mmCIF file of C-alpha atoms and ligand atoms in Angstrom:
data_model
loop_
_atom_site.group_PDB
_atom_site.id
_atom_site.type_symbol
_atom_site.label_atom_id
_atom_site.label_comp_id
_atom_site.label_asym_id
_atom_site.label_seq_id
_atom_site.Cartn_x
_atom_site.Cartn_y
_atom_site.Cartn_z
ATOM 1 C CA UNK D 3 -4.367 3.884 -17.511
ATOM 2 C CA UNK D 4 -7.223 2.402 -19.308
ATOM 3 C CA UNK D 5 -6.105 -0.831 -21.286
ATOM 4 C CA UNK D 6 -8.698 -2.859 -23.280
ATOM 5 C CA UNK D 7 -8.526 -6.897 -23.337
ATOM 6 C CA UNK D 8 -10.535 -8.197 -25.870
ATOM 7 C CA UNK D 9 -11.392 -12.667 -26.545
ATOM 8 C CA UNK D 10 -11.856 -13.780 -29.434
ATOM 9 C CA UNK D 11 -13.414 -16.798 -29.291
ATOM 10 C CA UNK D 12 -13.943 -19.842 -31.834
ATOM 11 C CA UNK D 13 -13.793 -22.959 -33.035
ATOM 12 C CA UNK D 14 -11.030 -22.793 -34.956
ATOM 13 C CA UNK D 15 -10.826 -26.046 -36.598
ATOM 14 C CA UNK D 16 -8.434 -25.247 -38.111
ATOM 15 C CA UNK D 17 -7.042 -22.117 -37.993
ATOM 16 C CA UNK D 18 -6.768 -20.076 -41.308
ATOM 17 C CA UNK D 19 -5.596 -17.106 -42.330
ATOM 18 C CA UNK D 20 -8.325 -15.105 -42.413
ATOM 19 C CA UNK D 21 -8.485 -15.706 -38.863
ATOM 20 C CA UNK D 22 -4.797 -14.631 -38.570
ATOM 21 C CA UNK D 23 -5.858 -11.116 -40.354
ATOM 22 C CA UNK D 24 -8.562 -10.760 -37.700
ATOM 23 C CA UNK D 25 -5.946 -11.571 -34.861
ATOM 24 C CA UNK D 26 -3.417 -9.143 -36.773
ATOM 25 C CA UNK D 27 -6.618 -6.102 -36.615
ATOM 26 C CA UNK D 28 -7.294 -6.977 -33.494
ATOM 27 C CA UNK D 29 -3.863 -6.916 -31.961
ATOM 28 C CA UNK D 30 -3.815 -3.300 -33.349
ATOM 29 C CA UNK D 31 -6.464 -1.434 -31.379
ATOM 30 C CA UNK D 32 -6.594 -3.835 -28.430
ATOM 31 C CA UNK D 33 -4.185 -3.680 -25.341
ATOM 32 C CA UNK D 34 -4.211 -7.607 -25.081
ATOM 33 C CA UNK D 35 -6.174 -10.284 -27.387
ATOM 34 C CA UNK D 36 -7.067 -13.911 -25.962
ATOM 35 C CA UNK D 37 -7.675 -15.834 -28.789
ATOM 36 C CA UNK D 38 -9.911 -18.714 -27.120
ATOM 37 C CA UNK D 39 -10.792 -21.760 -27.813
ATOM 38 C CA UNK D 40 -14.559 -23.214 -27.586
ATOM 39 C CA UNK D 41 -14.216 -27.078 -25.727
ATOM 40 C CA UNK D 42 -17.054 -28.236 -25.971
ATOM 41 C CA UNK D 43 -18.524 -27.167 -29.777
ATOM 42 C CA UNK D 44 -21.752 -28.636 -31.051
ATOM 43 C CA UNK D 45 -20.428 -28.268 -34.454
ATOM 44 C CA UNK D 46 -19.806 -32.211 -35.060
ATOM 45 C CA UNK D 47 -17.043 -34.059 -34.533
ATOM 46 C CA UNK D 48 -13.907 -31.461 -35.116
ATOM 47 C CA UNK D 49 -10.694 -32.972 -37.258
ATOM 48 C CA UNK D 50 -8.571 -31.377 -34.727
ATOM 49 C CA UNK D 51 -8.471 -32.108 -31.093
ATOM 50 C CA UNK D 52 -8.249 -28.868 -29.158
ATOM 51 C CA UNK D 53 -4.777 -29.196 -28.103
ATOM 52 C CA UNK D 54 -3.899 -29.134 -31.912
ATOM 53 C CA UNK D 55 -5.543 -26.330 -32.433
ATOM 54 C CA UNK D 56 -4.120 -24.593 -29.423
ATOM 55 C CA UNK D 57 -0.922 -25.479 -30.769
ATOM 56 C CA UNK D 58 -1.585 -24.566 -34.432
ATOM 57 C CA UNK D 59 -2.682 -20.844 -32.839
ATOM 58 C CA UNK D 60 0.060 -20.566 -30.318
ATOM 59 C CA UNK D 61 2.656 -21.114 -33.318
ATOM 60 C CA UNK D 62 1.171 -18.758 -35.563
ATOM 61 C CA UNK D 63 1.089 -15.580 -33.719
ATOM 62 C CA UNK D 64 4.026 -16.230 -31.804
ATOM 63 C CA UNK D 65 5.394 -13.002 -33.551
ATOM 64 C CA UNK D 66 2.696 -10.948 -31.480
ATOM 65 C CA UNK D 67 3.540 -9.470 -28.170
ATOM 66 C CA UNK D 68 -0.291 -9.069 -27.005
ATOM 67 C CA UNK D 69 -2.147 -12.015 -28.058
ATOM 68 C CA UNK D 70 -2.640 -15.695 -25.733
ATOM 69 C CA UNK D 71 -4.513 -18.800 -26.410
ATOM 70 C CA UNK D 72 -6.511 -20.518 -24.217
ATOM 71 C CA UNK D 73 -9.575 -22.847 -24.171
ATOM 72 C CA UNK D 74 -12.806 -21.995 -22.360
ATOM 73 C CA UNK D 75 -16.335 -23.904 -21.795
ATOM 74 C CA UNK D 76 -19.636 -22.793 -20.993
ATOM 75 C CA UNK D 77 -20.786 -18.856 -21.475
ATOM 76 C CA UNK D 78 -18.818 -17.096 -23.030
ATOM 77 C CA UNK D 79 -19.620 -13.989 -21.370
ATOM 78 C CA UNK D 80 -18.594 -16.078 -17.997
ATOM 79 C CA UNK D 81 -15.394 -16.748 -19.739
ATOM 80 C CA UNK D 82 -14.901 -13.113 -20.347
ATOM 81 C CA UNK D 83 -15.906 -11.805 -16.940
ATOM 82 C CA UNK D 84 -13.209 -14.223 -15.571
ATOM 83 C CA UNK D 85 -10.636 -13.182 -18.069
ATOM 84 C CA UNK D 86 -11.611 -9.120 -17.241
ATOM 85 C CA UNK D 87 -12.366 -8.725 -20.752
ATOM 86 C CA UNK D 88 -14.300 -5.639 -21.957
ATOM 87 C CA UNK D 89 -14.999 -7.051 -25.403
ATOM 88 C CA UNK D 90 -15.116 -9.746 -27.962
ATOM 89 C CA UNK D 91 -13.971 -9.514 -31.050
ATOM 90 C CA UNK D 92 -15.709 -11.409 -34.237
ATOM 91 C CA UNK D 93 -14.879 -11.259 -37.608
ATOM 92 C CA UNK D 94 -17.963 -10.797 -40.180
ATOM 93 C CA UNK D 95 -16.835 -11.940 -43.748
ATOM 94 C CA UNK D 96 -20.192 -11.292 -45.791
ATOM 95 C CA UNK D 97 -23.840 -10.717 -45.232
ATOM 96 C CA UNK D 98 -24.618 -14.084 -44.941
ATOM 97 C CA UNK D 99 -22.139 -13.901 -41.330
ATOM 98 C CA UNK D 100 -24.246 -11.315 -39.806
ATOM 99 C CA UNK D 101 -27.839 -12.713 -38.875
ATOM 100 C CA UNK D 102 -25.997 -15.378 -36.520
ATOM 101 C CA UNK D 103 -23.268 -12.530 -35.422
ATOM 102 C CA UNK D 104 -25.776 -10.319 -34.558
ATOM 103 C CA UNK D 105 -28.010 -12.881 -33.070
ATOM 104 C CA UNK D 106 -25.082 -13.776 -30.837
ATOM 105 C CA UNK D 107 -24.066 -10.521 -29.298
ATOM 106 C CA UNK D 108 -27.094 -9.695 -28.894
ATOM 107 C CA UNK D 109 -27.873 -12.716 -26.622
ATOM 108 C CA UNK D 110 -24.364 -11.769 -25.204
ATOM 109 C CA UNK D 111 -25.246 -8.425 -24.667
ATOM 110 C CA UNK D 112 -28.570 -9.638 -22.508
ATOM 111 C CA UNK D 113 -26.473 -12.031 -20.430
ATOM 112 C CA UNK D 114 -23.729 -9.113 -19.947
ATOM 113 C CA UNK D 115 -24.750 -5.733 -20.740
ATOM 114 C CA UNK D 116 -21.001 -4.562 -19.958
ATOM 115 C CA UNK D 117 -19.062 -6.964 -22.414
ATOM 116 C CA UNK D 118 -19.059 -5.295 -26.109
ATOM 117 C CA UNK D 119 -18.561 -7.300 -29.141
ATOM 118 C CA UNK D 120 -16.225 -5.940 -31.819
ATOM 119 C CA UNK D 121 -16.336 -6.627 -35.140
ATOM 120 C CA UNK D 122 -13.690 -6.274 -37.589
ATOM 121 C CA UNK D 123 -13.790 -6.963 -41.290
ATOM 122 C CA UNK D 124 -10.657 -9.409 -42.591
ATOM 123 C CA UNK D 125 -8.781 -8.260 -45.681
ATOM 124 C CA UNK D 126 -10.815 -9.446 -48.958
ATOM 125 C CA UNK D 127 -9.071 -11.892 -49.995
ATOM 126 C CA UNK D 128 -10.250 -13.951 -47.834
ATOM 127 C CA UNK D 129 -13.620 -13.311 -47.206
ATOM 128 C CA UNK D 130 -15.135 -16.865 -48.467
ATOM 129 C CA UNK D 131 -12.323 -18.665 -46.295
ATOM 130 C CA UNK D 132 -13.901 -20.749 -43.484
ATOM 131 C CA UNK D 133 -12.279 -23.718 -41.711
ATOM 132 C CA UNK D 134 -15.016 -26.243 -42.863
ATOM 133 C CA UNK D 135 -14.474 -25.325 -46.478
ATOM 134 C CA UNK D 136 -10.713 -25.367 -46.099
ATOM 135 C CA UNK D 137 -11.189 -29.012 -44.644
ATOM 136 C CA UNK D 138 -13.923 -29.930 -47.428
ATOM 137 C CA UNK D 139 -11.258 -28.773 -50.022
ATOM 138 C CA UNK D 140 -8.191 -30.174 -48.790
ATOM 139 C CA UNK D 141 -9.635 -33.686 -48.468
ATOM 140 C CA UNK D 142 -10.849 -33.771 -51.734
ATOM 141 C CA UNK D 143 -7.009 -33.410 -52.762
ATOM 142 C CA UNK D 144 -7.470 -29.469 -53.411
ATOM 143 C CA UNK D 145 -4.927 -26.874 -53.281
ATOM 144 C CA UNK D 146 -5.177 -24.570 -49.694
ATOM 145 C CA UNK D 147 -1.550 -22.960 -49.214
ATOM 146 C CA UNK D 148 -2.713 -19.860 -49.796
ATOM 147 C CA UNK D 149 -5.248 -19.751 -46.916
ATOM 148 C CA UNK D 150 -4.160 -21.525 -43.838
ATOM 149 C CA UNK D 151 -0.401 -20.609 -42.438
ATOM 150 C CA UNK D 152 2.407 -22.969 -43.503
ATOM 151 C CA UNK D 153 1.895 -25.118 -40.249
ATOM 152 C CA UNK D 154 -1.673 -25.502 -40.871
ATOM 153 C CA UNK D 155 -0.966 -27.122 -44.341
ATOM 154 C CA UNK D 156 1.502 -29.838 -42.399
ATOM 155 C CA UNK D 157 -0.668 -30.760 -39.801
ATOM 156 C CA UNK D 158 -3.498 -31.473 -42.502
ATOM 157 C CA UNK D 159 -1.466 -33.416 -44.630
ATOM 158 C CA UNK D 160 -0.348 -35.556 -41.306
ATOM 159 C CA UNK D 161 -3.989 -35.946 -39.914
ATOM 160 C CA UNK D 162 -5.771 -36.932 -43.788
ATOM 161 C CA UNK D 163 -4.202 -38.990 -45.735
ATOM 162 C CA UNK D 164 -2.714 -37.943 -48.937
ATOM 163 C CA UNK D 165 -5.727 -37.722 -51.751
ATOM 164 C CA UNK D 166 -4.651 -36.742 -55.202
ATOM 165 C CA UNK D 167 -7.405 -34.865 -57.521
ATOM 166 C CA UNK D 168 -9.078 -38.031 -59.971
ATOM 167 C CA UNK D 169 -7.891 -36.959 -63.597
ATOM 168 C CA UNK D 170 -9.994 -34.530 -66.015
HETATM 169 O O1 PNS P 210 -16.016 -19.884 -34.716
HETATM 170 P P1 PNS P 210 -17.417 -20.169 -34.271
HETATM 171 O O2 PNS P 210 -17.658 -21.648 -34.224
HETATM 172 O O3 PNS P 210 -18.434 -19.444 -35.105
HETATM 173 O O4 PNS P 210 -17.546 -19.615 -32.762
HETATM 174 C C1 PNS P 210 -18.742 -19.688 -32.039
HETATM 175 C C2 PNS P 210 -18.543 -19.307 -30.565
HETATM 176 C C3 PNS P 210 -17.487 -20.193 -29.930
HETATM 177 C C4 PNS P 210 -18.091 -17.864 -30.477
HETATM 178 C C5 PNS P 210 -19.911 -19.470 -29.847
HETATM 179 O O5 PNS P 210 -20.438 -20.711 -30.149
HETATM 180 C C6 PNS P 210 -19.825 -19.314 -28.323
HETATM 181 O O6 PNS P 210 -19.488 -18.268 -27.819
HETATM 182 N N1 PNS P 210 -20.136 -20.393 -27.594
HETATM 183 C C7 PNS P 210 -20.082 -20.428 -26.151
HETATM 184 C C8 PNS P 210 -21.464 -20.624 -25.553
HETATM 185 C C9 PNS P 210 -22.193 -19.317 -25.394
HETATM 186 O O7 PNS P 210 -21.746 -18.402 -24.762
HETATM 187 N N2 PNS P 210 -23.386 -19.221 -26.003
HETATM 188 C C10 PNS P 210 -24.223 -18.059 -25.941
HETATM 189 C C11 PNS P 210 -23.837 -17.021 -26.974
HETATM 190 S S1 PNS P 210 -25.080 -16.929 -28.189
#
């Protein structure tokens, strides 16, 4: 039989729940999702260390029979070629998501002509969600329950310290 295992890679500091709705698509039409973790990021210094964020992941889609977490350096397309993944699967929120999306799988595509990359929509309501603005938000005292799972919200409040809003 023909099974498909797909990565989907990131940064995922942290994870929100957009990302969740991707992982909940993807578990759908996929045989088995790796949800995978990029070590060494040039985004900056992350809040979370990568065994947080691991953690964070592994907890919240517990309730899936298909989908891992892992970590991974270097190409992702090596990554992938190790894991025996046919695909990647990205999530593309807006217009403004697709120059660098497409940039990257097409670089992908030139390093590995035989890994596809997937891309899924998430559900709108959280199409301007993005880990940096979750963490811009919540330090600034704001309000982000809705957006990151329940665990997410706990480790945040344990990692910044507790900011309330400056009165109107
Ligand atoms: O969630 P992010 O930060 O947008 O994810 C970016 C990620 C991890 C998918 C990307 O940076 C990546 O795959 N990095 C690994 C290095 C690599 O393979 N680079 C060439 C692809 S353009």
């Amino acid at each position: 039989m023909h099974t498909i295992k797909a990565i989907y890679p990131g940064t995922f500091d942290p994870l929100t729940n957009g990302h969740l709705d991707l992982i909940a698509r993807g578990a759908k039409i996929v045989d088995q999702l790796v949800v995978a973790i990029l070590r060494n990021s040039e985004k900056g210094t992350p809040l979370f260390t990568v065994p947080e964020r691991q953690e964070m992941i592994h907890e919240a889609t517990r309730g899936f029979g298909n989908v891992s977490v892992t970590t991974f350096d270097g190409l992702l397309v090596d990554f992938a070629r190790q894991q025996g993944a046919k695909a990647v699967l990205r999530g593309i929120r807006a217009i403004s998501d697709y120059e660098y999306e497409f940039q990257m799988a097409m670089m992908n595509r030139k390093l590995d002509p035989e890994l596809e990359t997937l891309f899924m929509m998430p559900a709108e309501k959280y199409t301007y969600v993005s880990s940096r603005l979750i963490k811009g938000v919540f330090q600034l005292g704001g309000d982000v329950t809705a957006l990151v799972p329940p665990l997410v919200v706990e480790r945040l409040k344990a990692k910044v310290p507790e900011r309330t809003p400056p009165p109107v």
